[in-house]
PDB file of N, CA and C in Angstrom:
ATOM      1  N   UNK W   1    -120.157  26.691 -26.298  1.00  0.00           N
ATOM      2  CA  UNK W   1    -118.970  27.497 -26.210  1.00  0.00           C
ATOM      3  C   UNK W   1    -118.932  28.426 -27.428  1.00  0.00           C
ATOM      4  N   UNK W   2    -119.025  29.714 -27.001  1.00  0.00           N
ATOM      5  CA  UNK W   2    -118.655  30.378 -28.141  1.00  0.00           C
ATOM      6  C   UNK W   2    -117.511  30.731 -28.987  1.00  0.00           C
ATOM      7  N   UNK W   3    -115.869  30.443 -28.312  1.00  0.00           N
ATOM      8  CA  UNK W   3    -114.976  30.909 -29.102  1.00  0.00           C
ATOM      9  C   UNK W   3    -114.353  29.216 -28.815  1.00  0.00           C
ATOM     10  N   UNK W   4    -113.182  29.065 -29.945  1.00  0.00           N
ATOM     11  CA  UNK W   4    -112.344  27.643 -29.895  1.00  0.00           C
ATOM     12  C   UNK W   4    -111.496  27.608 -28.850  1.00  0.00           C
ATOM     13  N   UNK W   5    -110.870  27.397 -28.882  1.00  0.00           N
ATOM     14  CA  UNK W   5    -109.621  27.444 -27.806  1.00  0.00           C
ATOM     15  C   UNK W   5    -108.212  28.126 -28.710  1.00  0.00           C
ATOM     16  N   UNK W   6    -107.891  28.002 -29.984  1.00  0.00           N
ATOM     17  CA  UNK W   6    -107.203  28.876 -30.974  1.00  0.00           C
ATOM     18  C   UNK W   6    -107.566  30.163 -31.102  1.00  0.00           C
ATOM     19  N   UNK W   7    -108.910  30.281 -30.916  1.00  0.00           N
ATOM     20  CA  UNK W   7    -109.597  31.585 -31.278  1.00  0.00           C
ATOM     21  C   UNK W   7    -109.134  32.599 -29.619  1.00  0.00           C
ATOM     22  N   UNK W   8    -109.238  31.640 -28.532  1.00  0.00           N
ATOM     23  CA  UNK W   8    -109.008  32.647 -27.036  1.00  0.00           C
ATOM     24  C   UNK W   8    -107.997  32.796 -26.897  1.00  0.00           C
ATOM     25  N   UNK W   9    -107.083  31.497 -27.264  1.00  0.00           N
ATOM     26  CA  UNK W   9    -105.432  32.058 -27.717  1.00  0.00           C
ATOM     27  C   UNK W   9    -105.254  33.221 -28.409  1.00  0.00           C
ATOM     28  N   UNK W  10    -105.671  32.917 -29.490  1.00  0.00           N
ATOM     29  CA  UNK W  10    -105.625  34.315 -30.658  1.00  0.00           C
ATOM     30  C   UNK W  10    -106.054  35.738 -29.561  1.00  0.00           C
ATOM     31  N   UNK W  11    -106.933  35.610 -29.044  1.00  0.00           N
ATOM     32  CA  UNK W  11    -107.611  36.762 -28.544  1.00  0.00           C
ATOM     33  C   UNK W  11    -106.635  37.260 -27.539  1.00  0.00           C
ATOM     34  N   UNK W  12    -106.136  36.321 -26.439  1.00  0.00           N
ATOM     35  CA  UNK W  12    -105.704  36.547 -25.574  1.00  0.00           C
ATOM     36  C   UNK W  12    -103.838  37.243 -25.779  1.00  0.00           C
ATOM     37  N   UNK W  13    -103.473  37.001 -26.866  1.00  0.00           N
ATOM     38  CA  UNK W  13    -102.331  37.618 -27.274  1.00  0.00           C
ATOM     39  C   UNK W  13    -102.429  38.160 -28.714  1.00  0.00           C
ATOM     40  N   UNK W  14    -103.538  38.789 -28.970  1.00  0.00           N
ATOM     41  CA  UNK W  14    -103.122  39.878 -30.458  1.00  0.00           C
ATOM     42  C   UNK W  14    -102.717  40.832 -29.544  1.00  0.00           C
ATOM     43  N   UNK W  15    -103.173  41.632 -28.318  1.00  0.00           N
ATOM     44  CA  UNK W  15    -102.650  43.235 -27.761  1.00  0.00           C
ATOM     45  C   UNK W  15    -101.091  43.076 -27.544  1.00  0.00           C
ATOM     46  N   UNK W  16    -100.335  41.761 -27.596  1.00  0.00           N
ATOM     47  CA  UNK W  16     -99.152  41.495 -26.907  1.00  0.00           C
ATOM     48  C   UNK W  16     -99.180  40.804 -25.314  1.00  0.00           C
ATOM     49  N   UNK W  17     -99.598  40.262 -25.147  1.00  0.00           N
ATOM     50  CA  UNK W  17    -100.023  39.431 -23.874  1.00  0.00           C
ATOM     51  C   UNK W  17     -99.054  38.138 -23.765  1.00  0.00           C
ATOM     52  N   UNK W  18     -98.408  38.416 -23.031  1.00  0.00           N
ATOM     53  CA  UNK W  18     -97.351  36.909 -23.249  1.00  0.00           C
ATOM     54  C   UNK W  18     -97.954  35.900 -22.670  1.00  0.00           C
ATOM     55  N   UNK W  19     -97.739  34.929 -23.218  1.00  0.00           N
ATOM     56  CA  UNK W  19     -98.116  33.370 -22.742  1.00  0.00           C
ATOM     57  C   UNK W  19     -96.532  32.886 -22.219  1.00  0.00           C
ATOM     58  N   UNK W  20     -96.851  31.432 -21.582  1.00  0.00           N
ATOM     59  CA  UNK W  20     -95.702  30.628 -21.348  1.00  0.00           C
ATOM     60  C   UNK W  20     -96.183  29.231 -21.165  1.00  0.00           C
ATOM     61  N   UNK W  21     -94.938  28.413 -21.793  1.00  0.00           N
ATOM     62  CA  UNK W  21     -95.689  27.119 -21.066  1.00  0.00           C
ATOM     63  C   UNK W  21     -96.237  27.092 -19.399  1.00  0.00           C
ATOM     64  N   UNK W  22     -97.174  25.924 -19.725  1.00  0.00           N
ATOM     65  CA  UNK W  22     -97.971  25.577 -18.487  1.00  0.00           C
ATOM     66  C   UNK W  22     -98.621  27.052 -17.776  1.00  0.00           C
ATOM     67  N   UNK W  23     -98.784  28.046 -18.991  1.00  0.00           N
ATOM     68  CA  UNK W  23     -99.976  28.379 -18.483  1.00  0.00           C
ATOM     69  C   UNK W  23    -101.341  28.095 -18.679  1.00  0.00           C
ATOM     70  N   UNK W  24    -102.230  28.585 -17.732  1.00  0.00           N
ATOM     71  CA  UNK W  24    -103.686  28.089 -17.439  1.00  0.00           C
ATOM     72  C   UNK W  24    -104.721  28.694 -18.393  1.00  0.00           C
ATOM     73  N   UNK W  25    -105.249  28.423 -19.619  1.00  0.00           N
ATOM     74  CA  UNK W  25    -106.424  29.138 -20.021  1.00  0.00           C
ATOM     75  C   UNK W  25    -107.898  28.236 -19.794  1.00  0.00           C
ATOM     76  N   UNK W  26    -108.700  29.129 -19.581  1.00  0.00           N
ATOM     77  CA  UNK W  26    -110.378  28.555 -18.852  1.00  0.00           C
ATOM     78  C   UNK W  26    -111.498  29.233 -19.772  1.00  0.00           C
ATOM     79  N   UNK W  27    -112.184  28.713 -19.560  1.00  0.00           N
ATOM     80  CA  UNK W  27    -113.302  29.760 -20.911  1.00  0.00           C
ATOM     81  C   UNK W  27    -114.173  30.734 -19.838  1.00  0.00           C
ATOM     82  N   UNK W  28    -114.169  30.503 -18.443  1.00  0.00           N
ATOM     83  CA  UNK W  28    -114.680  30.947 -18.061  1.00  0.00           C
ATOM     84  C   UNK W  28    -116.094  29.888 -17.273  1.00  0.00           C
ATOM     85  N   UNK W  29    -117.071  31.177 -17.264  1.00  0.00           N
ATOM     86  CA  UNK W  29    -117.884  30.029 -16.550  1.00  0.00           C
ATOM     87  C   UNK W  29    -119.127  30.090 -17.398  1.00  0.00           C
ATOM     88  N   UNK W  30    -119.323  28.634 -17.342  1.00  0.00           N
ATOM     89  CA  UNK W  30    -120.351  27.652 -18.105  1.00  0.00           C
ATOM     90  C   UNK W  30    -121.880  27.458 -17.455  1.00  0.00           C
ATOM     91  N   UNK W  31    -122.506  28.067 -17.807  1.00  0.00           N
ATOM     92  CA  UNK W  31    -124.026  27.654 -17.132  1.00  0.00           C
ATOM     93  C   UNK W  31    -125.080  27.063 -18.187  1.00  0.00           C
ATOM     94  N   UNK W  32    -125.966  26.704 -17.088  1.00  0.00           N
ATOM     95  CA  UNK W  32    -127.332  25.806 -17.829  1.00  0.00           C
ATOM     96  C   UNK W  32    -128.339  26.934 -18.198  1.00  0.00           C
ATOM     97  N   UNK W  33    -129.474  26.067 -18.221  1.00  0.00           N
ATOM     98  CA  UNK W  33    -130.577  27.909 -18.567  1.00  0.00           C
ATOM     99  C   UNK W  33    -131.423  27.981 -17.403  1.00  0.00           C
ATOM    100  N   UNK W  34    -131.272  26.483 -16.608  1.00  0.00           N
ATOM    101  CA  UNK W  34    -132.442  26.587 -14.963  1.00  0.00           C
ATOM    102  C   UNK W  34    -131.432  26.278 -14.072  1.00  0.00           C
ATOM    103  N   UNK W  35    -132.080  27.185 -12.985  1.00  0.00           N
ATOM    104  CA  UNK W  35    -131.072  27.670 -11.625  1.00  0.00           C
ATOM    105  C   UNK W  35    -130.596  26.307 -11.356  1.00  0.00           C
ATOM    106  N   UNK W  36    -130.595  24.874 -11.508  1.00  0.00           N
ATOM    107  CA  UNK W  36    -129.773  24.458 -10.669  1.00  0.00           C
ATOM    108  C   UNK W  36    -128.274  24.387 -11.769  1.00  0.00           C
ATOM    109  N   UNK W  37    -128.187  24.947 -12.676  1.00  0.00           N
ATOM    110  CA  UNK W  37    -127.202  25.035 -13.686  1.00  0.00           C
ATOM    111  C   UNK W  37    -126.311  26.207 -13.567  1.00  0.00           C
ATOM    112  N   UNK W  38    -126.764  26.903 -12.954  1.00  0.00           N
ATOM    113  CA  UNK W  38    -126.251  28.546 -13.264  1.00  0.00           C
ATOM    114  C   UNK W  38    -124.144  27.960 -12.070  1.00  0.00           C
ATOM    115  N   UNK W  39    -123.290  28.868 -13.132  1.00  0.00           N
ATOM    116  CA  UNK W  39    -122.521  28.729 -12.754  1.00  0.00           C
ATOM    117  C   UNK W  39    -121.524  29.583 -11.877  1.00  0.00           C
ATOM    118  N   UNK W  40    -122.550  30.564 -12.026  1.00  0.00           N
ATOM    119  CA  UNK W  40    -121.502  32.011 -10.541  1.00  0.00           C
ATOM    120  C   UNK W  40    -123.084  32.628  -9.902  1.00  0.00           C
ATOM    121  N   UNK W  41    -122.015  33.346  -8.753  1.00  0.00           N
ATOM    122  CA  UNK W  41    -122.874  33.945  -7.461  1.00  0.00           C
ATOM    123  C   UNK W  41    -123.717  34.808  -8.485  1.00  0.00           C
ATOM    124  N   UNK W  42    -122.922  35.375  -9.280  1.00  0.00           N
ATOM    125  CA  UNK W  42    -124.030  36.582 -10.093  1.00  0.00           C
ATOM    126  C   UNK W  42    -125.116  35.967 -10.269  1.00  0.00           C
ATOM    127  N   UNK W  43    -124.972  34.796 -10.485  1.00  0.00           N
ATOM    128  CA  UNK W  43    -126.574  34.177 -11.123  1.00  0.00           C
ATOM    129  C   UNK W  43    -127.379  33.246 -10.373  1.00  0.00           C
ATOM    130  N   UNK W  44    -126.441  33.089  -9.702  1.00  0.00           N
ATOM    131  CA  UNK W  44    -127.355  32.364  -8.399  1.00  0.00           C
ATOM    132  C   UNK W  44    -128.104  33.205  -7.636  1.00  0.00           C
ATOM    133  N   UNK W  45    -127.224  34.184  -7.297  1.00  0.00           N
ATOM    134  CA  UNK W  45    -128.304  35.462  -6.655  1.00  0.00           C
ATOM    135  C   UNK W  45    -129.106  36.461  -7.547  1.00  0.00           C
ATOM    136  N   UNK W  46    -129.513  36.149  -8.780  1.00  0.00           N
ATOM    137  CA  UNK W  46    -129.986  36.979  -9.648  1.00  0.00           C
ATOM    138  C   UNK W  46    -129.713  38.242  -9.567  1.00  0.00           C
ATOM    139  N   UNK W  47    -128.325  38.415  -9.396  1.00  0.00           N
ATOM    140  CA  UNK W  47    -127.966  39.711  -9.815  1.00  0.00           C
ATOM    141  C   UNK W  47    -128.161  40.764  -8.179  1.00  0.00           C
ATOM    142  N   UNK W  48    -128.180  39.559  -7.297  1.00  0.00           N
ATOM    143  CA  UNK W  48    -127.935  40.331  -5.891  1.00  0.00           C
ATOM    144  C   UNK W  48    -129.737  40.186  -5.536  1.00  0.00           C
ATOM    145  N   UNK W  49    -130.281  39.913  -6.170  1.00  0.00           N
ATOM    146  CA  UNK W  49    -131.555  40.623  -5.987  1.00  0.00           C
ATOM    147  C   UNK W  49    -132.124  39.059  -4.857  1.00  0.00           C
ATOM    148  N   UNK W  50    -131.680  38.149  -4.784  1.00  0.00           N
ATOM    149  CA  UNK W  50    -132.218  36.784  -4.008  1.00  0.00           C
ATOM    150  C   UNK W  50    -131.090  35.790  -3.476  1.00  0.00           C
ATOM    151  N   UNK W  51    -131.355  36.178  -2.168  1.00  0.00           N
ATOM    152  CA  UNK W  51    -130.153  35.558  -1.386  1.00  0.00           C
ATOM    153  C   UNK W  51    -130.143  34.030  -1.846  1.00  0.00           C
ATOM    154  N   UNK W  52    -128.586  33.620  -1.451  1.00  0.00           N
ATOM    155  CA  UNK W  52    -127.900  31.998  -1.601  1.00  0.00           C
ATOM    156  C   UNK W  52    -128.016  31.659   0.073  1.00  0.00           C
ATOM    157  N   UNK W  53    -128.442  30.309  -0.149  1.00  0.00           N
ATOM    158  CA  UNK W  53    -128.176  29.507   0.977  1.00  0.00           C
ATOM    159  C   UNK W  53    -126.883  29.091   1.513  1.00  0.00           C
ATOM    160  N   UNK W  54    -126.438  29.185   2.269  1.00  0.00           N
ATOM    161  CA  UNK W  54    -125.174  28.602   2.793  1.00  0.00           C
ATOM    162  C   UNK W  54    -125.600  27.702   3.594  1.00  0.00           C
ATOM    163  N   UNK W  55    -123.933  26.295   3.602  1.00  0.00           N
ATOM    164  CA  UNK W  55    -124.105  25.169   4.651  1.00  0.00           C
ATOM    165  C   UNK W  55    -124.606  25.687   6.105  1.00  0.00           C
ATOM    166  N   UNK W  56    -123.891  26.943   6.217  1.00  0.00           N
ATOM    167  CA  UNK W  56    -124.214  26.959   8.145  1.00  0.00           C
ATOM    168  C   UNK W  56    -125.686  28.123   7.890  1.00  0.00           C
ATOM    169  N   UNK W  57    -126.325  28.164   7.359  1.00  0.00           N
ATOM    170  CA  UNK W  57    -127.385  28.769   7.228  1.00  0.00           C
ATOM    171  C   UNK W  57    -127.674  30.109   6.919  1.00  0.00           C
ATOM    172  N   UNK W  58    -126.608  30.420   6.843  1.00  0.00           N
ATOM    173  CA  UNK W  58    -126.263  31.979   6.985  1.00  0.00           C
ATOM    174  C   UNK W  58    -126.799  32.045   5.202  1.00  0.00           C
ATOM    175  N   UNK W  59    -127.229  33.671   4.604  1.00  0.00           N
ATOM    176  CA  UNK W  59    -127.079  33.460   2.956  1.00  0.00           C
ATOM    177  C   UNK W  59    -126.252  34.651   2.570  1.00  0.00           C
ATOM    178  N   UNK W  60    -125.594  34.939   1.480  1.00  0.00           N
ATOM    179  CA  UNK W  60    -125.128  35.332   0.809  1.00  0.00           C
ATOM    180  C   UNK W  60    -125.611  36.109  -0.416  1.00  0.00           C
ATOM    181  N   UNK W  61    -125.908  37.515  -0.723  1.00  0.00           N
ATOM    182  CA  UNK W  61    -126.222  37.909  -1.912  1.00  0.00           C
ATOM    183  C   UNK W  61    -124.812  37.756  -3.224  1.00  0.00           C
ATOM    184  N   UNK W  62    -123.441  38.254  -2.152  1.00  0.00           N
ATOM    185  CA  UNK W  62    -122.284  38.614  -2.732  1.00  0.00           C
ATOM    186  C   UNK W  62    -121.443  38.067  -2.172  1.00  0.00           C
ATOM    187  N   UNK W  63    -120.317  37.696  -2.305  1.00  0.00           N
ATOM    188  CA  UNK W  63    -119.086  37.718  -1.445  1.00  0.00           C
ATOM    189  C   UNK W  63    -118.952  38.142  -0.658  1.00  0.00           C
ATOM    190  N   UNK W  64    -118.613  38.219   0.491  1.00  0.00           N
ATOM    191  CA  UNK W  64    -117.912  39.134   1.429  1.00  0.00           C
ATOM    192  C   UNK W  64    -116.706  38.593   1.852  1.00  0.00           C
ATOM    193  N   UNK W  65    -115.600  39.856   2.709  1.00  0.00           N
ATOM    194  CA  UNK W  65    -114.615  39.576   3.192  1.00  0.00           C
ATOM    195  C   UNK W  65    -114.179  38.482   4.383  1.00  0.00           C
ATOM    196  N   UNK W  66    -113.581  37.463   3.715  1.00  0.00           N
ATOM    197  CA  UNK W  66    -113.320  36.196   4.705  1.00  0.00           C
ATOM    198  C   UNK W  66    -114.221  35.539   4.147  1.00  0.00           C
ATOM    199  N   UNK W  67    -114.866  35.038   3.466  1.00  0.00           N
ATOM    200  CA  UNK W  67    -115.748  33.982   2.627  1.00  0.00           C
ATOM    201  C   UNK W  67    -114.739  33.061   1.668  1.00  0.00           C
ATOM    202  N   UNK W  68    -114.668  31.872   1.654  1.00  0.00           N
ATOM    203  CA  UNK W  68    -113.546  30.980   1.162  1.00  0.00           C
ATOM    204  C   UNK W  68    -114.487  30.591   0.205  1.00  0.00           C
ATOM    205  N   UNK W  69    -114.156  30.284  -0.882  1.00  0.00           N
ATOM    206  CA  UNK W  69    -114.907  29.345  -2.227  1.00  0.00           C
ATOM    207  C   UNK W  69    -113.884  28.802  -2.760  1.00  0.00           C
ATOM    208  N   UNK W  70    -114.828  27.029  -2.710  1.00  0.00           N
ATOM    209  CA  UNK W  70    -114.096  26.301  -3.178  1.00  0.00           C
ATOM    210  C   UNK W  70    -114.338  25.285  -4.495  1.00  0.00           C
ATOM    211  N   UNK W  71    -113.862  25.300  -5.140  1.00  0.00           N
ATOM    212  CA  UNK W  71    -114.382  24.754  -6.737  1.00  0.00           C
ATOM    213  C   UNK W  71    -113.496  23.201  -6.939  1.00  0.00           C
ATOM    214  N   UNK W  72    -114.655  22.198  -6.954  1.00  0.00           N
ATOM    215  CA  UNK W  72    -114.184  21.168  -7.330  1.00  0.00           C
ATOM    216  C   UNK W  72    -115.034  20.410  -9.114  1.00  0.00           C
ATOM    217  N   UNK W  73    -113.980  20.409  -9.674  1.00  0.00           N
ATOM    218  CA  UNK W  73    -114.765  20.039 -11.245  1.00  0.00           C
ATOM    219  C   UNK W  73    -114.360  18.403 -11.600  1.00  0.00           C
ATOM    220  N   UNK W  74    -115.066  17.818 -12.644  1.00  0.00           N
ATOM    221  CA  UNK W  74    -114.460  16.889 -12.894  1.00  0.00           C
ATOM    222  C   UNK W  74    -115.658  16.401 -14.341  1.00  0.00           C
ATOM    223  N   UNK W  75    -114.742  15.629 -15.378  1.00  0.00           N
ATOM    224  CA  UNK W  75    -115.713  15.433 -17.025  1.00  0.00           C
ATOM    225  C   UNK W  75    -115.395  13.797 -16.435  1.00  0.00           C
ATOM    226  N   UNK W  76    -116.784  12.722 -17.200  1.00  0.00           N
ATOM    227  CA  UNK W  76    -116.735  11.817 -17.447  1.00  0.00           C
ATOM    228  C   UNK W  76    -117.280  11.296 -18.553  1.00  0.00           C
ATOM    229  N   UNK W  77    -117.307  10.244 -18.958  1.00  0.00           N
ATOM    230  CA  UNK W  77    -117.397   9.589 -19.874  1.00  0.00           C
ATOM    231  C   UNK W  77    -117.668   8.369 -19.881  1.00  0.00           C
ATOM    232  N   UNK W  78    -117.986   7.217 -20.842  1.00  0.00           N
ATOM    233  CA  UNK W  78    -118.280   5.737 -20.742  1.00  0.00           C
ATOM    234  C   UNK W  78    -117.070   4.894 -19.916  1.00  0.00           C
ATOM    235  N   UNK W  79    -116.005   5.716 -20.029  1.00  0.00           N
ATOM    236  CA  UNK W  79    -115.001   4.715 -19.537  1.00  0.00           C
ATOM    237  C   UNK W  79    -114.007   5.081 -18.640  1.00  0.00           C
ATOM    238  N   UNK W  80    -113.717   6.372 -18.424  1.00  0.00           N
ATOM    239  CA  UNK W  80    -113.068   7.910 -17.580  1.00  0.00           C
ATOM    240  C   UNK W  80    -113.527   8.699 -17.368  1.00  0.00           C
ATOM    241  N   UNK W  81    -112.633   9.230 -16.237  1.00  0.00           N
ATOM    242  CA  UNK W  81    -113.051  10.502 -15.432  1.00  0.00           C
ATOM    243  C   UNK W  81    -111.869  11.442 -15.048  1.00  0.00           C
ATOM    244  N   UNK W  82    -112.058  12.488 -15.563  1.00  0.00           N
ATOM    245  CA  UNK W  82    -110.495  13.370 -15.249  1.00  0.00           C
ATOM    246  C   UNK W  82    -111.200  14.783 -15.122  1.00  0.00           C
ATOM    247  N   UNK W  83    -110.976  15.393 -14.449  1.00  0.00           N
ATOM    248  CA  UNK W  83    -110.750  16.835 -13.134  1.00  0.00           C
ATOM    249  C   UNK W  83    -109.509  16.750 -12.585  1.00  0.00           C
ATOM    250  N   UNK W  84    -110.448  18.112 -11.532  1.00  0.00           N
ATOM    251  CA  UNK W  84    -108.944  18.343 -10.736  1.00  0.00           C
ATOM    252  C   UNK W  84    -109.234  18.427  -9.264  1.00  0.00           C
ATOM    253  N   UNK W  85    -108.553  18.059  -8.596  1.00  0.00           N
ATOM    254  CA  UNK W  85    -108.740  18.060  -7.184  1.00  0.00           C
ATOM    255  C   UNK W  85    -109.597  19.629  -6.783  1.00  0.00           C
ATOM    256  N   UNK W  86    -109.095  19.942  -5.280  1.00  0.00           N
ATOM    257  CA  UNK W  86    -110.190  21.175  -4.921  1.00  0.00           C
ATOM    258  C   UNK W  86    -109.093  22.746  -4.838  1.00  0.00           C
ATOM    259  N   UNK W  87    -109.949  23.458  -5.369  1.00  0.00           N
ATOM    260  CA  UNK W  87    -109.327  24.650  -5.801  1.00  0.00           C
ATOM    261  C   UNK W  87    -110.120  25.992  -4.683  1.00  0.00           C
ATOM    262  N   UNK W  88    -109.570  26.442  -4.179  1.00  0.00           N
ATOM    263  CA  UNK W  88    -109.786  27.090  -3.228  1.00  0.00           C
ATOM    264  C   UNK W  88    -109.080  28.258  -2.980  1.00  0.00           C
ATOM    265  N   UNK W  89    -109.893  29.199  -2.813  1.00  0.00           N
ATOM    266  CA  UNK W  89    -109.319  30.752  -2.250  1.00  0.00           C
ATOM    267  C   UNK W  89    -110.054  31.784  -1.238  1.00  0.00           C
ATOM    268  N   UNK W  90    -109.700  32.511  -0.595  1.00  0.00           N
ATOM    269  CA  UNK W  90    -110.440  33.487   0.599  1.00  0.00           C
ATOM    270  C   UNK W  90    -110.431  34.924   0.242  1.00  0.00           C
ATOM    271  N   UNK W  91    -111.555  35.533   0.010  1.00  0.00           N
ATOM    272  CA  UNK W  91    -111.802  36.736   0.187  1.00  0.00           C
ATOM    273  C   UNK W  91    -110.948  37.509   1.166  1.00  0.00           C
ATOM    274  N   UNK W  92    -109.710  38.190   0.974  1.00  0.00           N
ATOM    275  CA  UNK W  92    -109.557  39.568   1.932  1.00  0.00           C
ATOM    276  C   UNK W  92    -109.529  40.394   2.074  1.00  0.00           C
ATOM    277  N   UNK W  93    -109.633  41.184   3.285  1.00  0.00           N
ATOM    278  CA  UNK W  93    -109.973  42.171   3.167  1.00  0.00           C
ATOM    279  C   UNK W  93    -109.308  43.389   2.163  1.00  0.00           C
ATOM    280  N   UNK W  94    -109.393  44.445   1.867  1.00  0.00           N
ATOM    281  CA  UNK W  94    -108.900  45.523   0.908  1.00  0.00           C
ATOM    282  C   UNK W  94    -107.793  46.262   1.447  1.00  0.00           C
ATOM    283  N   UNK W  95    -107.087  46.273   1.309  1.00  0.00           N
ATOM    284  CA  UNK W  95    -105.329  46.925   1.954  1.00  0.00           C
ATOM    285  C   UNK W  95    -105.683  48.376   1.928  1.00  0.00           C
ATOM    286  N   UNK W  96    -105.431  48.961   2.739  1.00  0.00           N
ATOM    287  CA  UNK W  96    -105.952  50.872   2.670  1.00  0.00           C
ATOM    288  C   UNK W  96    -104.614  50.904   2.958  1.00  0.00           C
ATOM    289  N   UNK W  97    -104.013  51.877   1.832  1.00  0.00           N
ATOM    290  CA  UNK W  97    -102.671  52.204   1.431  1.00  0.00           C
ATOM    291  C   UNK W  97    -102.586  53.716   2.000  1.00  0.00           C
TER     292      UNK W  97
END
C-alpha cells in the first residue's frame, strides 16, 4: 500500500471534500504481479488487448452495457474471518439527454 489511511484522508479533503460519518473509504484496487492476482478488467484483459473468460462462455475485453459485476471480499487470519457479503452493480445503458 502506498499511502496510510490518514494520509488518503488527508488527501481526500485538503481541496475541501466533505466527509461524514459512516462514510466508505477503499484504497482502491490491490493486485499481485501474476495474472491470477491482477485485480480489475484493465488487467485482466491487458489493457483490452486479450479477452476474459466468462461463466456462460461468452468473453469480455471491457464492460459492456447490462454486464452485472459482483465483488465478494473477505481477510482471515489464525483465528477470524471478516468481509463483507456480495456487492453488486449493472452496467447501464448511457441516458441521451
Amino acid at each position: 500500500m502506498y499511502w496510510t489511511s490518514k494520509q488518503q484522508l488527508a488527501h481526500h479533503t485538503i481541496t475541501g471534500c466533505n466527509l461524514n460519518p459512516g462514510d466508505l473509504m477503499a484504497s482502491g484496487t490491490i493486485s499481485g504481479p501474476a495474472s491470477d492476482s491482477f485485480g480489475s478488467m484493465l488487467e485482466l484483459s491487458w489493457r483490452g488487448t486479450k479477452p476474459v473468460p466468462l461463466a456462460d462462455g461468452s468473453t469480455r475485453k471491457f464492460l459492456q452495457d447490462g454486464d452485472e459485476v459482483v465483488i465478494k471480499g473477505y481477510c482471515e487470519g489464525d483465528s477470524y474471518r471478516v468481509g463483507f457479503g456480495s456487492c453488486s452493480g449493472k452496467l447501464l445503458p448511457a441516458l441521451n439527454l
